[in-house]
PDB file of C-alpha atoms and ligand atoms in Angstrom:
ATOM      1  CA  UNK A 433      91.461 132.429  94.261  1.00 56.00           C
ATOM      2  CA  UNK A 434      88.719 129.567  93.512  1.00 58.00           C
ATOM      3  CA  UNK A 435      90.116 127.282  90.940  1.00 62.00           C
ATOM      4  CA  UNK A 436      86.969 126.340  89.066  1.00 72.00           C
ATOM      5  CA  UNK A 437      88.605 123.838  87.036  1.00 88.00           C
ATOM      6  CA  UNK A 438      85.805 121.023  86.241  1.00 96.00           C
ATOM      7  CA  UNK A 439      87.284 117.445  84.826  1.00 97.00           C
ATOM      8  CA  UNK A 440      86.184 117.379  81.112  1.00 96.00           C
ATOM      9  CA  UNK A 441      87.891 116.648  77.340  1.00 96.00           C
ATOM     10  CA  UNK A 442      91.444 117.135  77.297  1.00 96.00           C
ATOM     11  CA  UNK A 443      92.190 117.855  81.575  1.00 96.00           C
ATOM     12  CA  UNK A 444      94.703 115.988  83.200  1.00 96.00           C
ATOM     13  CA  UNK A 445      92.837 114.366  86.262  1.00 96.00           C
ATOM     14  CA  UNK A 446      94.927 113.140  89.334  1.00 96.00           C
ATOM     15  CA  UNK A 447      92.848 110.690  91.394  1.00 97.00           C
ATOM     16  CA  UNK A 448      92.691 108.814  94.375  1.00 97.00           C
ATOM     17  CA  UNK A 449      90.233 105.290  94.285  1.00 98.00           C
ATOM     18  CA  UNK A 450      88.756 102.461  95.830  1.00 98.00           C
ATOM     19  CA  UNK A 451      87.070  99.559  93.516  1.00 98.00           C
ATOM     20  CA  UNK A 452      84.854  97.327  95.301  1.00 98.00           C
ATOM     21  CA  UNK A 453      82.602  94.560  93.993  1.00 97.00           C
ATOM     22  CA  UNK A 454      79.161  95.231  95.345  1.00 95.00           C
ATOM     23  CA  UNK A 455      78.294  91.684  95.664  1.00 89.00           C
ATOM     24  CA  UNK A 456      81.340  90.706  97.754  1.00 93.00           C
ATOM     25  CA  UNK A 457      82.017  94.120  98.690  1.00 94.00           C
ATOM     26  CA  UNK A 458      86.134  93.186  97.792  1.00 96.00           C
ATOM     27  CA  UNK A 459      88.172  95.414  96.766  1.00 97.00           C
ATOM     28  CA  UNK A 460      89.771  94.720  93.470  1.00 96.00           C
ATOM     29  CA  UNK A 461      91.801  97.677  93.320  1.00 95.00           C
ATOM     30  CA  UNK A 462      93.284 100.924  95.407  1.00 97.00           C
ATOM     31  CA  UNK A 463      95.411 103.547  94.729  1.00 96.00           C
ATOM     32  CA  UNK A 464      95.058 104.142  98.570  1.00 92.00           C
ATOM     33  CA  UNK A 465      98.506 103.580 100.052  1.00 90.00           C
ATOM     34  CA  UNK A 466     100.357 104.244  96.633  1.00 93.00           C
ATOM     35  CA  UNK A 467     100.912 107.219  94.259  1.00 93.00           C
ATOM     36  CA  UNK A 468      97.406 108.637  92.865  1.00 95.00           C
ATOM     37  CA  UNK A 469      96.469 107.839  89.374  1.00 95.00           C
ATOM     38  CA  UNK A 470      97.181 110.363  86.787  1.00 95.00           C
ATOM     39  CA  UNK A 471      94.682 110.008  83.311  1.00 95.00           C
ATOM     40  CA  UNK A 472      94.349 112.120  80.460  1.00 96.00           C
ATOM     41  CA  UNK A 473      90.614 113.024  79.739  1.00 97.00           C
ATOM     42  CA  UNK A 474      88.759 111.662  77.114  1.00 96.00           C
ATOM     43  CA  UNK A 475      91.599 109.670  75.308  1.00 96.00           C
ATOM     44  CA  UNK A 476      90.383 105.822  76.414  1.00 92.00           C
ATOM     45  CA  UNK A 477      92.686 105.922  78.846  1.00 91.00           C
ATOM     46  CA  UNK A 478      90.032 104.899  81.428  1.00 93.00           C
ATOM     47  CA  UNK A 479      87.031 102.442  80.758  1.00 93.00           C
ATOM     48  CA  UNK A 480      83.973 104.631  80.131  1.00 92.00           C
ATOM     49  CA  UNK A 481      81.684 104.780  82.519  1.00 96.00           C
ATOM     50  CA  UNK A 482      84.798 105.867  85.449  1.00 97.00           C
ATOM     51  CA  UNK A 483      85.419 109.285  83.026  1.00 96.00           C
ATOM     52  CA  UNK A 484      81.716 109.730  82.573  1.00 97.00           C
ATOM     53  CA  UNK A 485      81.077 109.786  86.088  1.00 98.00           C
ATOM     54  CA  UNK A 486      83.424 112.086  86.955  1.00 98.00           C
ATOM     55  CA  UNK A 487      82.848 114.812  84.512  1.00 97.00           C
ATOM     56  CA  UNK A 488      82.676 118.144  86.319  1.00 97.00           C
ATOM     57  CA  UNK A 489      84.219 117.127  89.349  1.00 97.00           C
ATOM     58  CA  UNK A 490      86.767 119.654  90.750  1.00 96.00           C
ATOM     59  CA  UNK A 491      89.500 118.871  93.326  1.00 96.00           C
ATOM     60  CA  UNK A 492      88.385 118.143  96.306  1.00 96.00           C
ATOM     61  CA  UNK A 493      85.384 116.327  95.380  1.00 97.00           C
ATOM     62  CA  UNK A 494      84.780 112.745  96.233  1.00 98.00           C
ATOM     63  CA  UNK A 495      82.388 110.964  93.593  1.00 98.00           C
ATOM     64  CA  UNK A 496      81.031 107.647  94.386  1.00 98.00           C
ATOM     65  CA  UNK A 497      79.586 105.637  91.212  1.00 98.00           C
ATOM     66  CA  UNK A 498      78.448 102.197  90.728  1.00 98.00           C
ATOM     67  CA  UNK A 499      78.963 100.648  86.867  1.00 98.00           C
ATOM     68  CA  UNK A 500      76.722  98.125  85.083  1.00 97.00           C
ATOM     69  CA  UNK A 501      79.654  95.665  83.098  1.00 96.00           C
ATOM     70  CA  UNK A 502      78.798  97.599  79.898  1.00 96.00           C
ATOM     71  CA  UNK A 503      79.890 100.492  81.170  1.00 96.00           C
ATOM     72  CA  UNK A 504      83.392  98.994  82.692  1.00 96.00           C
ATOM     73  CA  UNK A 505      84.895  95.868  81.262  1.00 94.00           C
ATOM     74  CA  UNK A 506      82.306  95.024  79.261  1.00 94.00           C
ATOM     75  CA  UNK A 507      79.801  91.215  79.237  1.00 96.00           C
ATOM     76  CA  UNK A 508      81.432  88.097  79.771  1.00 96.00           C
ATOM     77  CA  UNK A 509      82.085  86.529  76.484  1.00 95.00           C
ATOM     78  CA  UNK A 510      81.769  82.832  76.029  1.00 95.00           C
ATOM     79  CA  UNK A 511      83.772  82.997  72.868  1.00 95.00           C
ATOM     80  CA  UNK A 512      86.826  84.148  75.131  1.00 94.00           C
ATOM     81  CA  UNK A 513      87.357  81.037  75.945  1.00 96.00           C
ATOM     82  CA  UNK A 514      89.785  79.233  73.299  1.00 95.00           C
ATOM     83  CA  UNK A 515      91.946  76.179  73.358  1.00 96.00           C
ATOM     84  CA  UNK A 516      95.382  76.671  72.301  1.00 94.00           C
ATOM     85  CA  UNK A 517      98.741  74.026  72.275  1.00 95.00           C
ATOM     86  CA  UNK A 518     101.073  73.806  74.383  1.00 93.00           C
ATOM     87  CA  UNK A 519     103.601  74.597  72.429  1.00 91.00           C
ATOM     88  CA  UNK A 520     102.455  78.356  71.530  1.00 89.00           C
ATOM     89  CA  UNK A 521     103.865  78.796  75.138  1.00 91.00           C
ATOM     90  CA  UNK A 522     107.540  78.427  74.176  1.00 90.00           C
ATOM     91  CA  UNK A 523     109.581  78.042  77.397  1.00 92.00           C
ATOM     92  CA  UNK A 524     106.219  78.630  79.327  1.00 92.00           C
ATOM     93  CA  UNK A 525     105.034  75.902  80.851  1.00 93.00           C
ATOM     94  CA  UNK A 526     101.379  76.968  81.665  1.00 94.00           C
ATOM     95  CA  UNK A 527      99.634  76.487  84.968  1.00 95.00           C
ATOM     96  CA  UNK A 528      95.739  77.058  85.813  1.00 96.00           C
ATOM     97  CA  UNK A 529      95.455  80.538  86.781  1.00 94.00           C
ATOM     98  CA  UNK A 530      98.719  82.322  85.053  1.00 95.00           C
ATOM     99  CA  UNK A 531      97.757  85.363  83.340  1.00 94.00           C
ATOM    100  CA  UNK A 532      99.914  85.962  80.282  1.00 93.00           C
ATOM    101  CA  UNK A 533     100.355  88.641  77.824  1.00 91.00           C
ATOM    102  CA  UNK A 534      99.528  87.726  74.152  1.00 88.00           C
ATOM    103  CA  UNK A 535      99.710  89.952  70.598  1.00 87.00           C
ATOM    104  CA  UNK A 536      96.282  89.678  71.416  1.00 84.00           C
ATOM    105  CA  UNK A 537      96.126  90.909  74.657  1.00 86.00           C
ATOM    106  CA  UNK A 538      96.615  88.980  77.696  1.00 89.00           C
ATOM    107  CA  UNK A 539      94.462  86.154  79.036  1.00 94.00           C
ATOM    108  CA  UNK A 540      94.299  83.903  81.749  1.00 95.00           C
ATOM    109  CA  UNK A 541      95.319  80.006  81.595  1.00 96.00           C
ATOM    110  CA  UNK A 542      92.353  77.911  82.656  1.00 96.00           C
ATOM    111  CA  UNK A 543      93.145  74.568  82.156  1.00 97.00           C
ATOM    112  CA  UNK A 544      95.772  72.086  80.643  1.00 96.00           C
ATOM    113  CA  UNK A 545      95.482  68.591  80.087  1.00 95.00           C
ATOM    114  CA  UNK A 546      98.147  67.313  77.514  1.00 91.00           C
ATOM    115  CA  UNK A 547      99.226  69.423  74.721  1.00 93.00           C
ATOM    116  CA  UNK A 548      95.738  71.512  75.281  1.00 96.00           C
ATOM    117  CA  UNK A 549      95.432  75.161  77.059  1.00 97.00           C
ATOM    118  CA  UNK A 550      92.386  76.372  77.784  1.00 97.00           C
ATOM    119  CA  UNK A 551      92.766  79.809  77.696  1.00 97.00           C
ATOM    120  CA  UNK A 552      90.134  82.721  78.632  1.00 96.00           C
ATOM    121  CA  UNK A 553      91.104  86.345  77.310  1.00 95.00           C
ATOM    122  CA  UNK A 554      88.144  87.729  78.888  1.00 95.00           C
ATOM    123  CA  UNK A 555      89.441  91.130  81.451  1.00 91.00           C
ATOM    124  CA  UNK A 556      89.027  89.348  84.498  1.00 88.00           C
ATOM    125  CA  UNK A 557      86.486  92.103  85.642  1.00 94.00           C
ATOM    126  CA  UNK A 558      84.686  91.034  82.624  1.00 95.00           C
ATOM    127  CA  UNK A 559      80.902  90.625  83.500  1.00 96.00           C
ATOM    128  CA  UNK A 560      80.984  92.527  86.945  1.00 96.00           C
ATOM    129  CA  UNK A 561      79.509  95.498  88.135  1.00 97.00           C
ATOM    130  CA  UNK A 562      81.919  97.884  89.784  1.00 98.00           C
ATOM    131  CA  UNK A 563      81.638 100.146  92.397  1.00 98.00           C
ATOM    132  CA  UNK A 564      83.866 103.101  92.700  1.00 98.00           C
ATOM    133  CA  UNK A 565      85.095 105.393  95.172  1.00 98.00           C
ATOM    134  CA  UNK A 566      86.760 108.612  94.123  1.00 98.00           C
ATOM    135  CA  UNK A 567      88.610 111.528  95.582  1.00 98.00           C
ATOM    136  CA  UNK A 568      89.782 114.707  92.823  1.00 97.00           C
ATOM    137  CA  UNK A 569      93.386 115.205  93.969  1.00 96.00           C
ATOM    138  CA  UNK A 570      94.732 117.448  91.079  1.00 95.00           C
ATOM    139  CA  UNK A 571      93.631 118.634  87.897  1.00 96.00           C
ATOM    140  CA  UNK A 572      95.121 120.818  85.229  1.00 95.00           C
ATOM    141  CA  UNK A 573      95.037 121.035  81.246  1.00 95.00           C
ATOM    142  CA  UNK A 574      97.030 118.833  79.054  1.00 95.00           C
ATOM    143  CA  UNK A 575      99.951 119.971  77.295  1.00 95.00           C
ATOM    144  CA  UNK A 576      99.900 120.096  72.806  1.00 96.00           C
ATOM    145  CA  UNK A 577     101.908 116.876  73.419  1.00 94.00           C
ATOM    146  CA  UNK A 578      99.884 114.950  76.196  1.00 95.00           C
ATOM    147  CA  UNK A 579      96.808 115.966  73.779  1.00 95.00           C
ATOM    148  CA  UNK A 580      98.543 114.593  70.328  1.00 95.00           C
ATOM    149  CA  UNK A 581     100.200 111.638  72.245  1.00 94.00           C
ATOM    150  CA  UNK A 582      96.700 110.567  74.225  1.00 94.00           C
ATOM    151  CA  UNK A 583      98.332 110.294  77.500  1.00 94.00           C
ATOM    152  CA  UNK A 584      99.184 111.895  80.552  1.00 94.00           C
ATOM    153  CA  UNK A 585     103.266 112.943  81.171  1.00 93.00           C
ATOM    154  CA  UNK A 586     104.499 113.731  84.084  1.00 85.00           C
ATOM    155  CA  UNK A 587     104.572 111.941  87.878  1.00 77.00           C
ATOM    156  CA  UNK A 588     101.989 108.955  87.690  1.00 69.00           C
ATOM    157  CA  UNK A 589     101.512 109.722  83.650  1.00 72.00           C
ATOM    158  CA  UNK A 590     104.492 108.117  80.936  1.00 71.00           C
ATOM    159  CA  UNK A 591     107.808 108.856  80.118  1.00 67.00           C
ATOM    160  CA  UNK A 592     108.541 110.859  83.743  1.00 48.00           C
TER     161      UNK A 592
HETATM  162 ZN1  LIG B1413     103.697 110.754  75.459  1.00 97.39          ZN
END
């Protein structure tokens, strides 16, 4: 039998990807060479444009899709950028270029000099367009609980 199963609202999509920066065609992430990516389907799991683009896929397909920074991580914001002091770091001691989790999400350490952090909290894929490379490698619907919880379970979801 033909499963006709199309990713859409409330599907449990297993993928495989490639994300490469068109510009400097580098590859910022791969699930290639590690366990597939499980998402549930319209939940936020994913930024936008990556669920968009593969509504109606089935398994099998392979979907290639470039995204404008709107669509991904969103625009660079200058207003990112904060200084904080040194001592909000507790038993830190911060170095340029340690990314650090935050109640406000995490950021990146740009600069110290003295009792001032400059700190950016910008994704670091802020800004960029993204180009994606993906194959369908399972699909099914999501279970009441998956649906109420607004995640996938399972192998690659949470709690296994
Ligand atoms: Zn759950």
């Amino acid at each position: 039998m033909i499963d006709m199963t199309e990713i859409g609202q409330d599907k449990v999509a297993t993928v495989h990807y490639t994300g490469t920066l068109p510009d400097s065609g580098e590859t910022f992430d791969s699930s290639v060479d590690r366990d597939p990516l499980t998402f549930l389907v319209g939940h936020k799991q994913m930024i936008p444009g990556f669920e968009a683009a593969l509504m109606g896929a089935k398994v099998g397909d392979k979907v290639e899709f470039t995204l404008a920074p709107e669509d991904a991580y969103g625009e660079y914001d200058e207003e990112g950028i904060v200084s904080v002091e040194a001592n909000m770091f507790g038993d830190i001691t911060p170095e340029a270029g340690m990314v650090l989790m935050s109640d406000a999400g995490p950021f990146t350490v740009i600069e110290v000099e003295g009792d001032s952090v400059k700190v950016d909290f910008n994704h670091k894929l802020a800004g960029k367009t993204l180009h994606f490379s993906v194959e369908v490698v399972d699909l099914r619907d999501a279970t009441e609980d998956e649906v109420a919880h607004g995640h996938a379970h399972g192998p690659g979801g949470h709690h296994h």
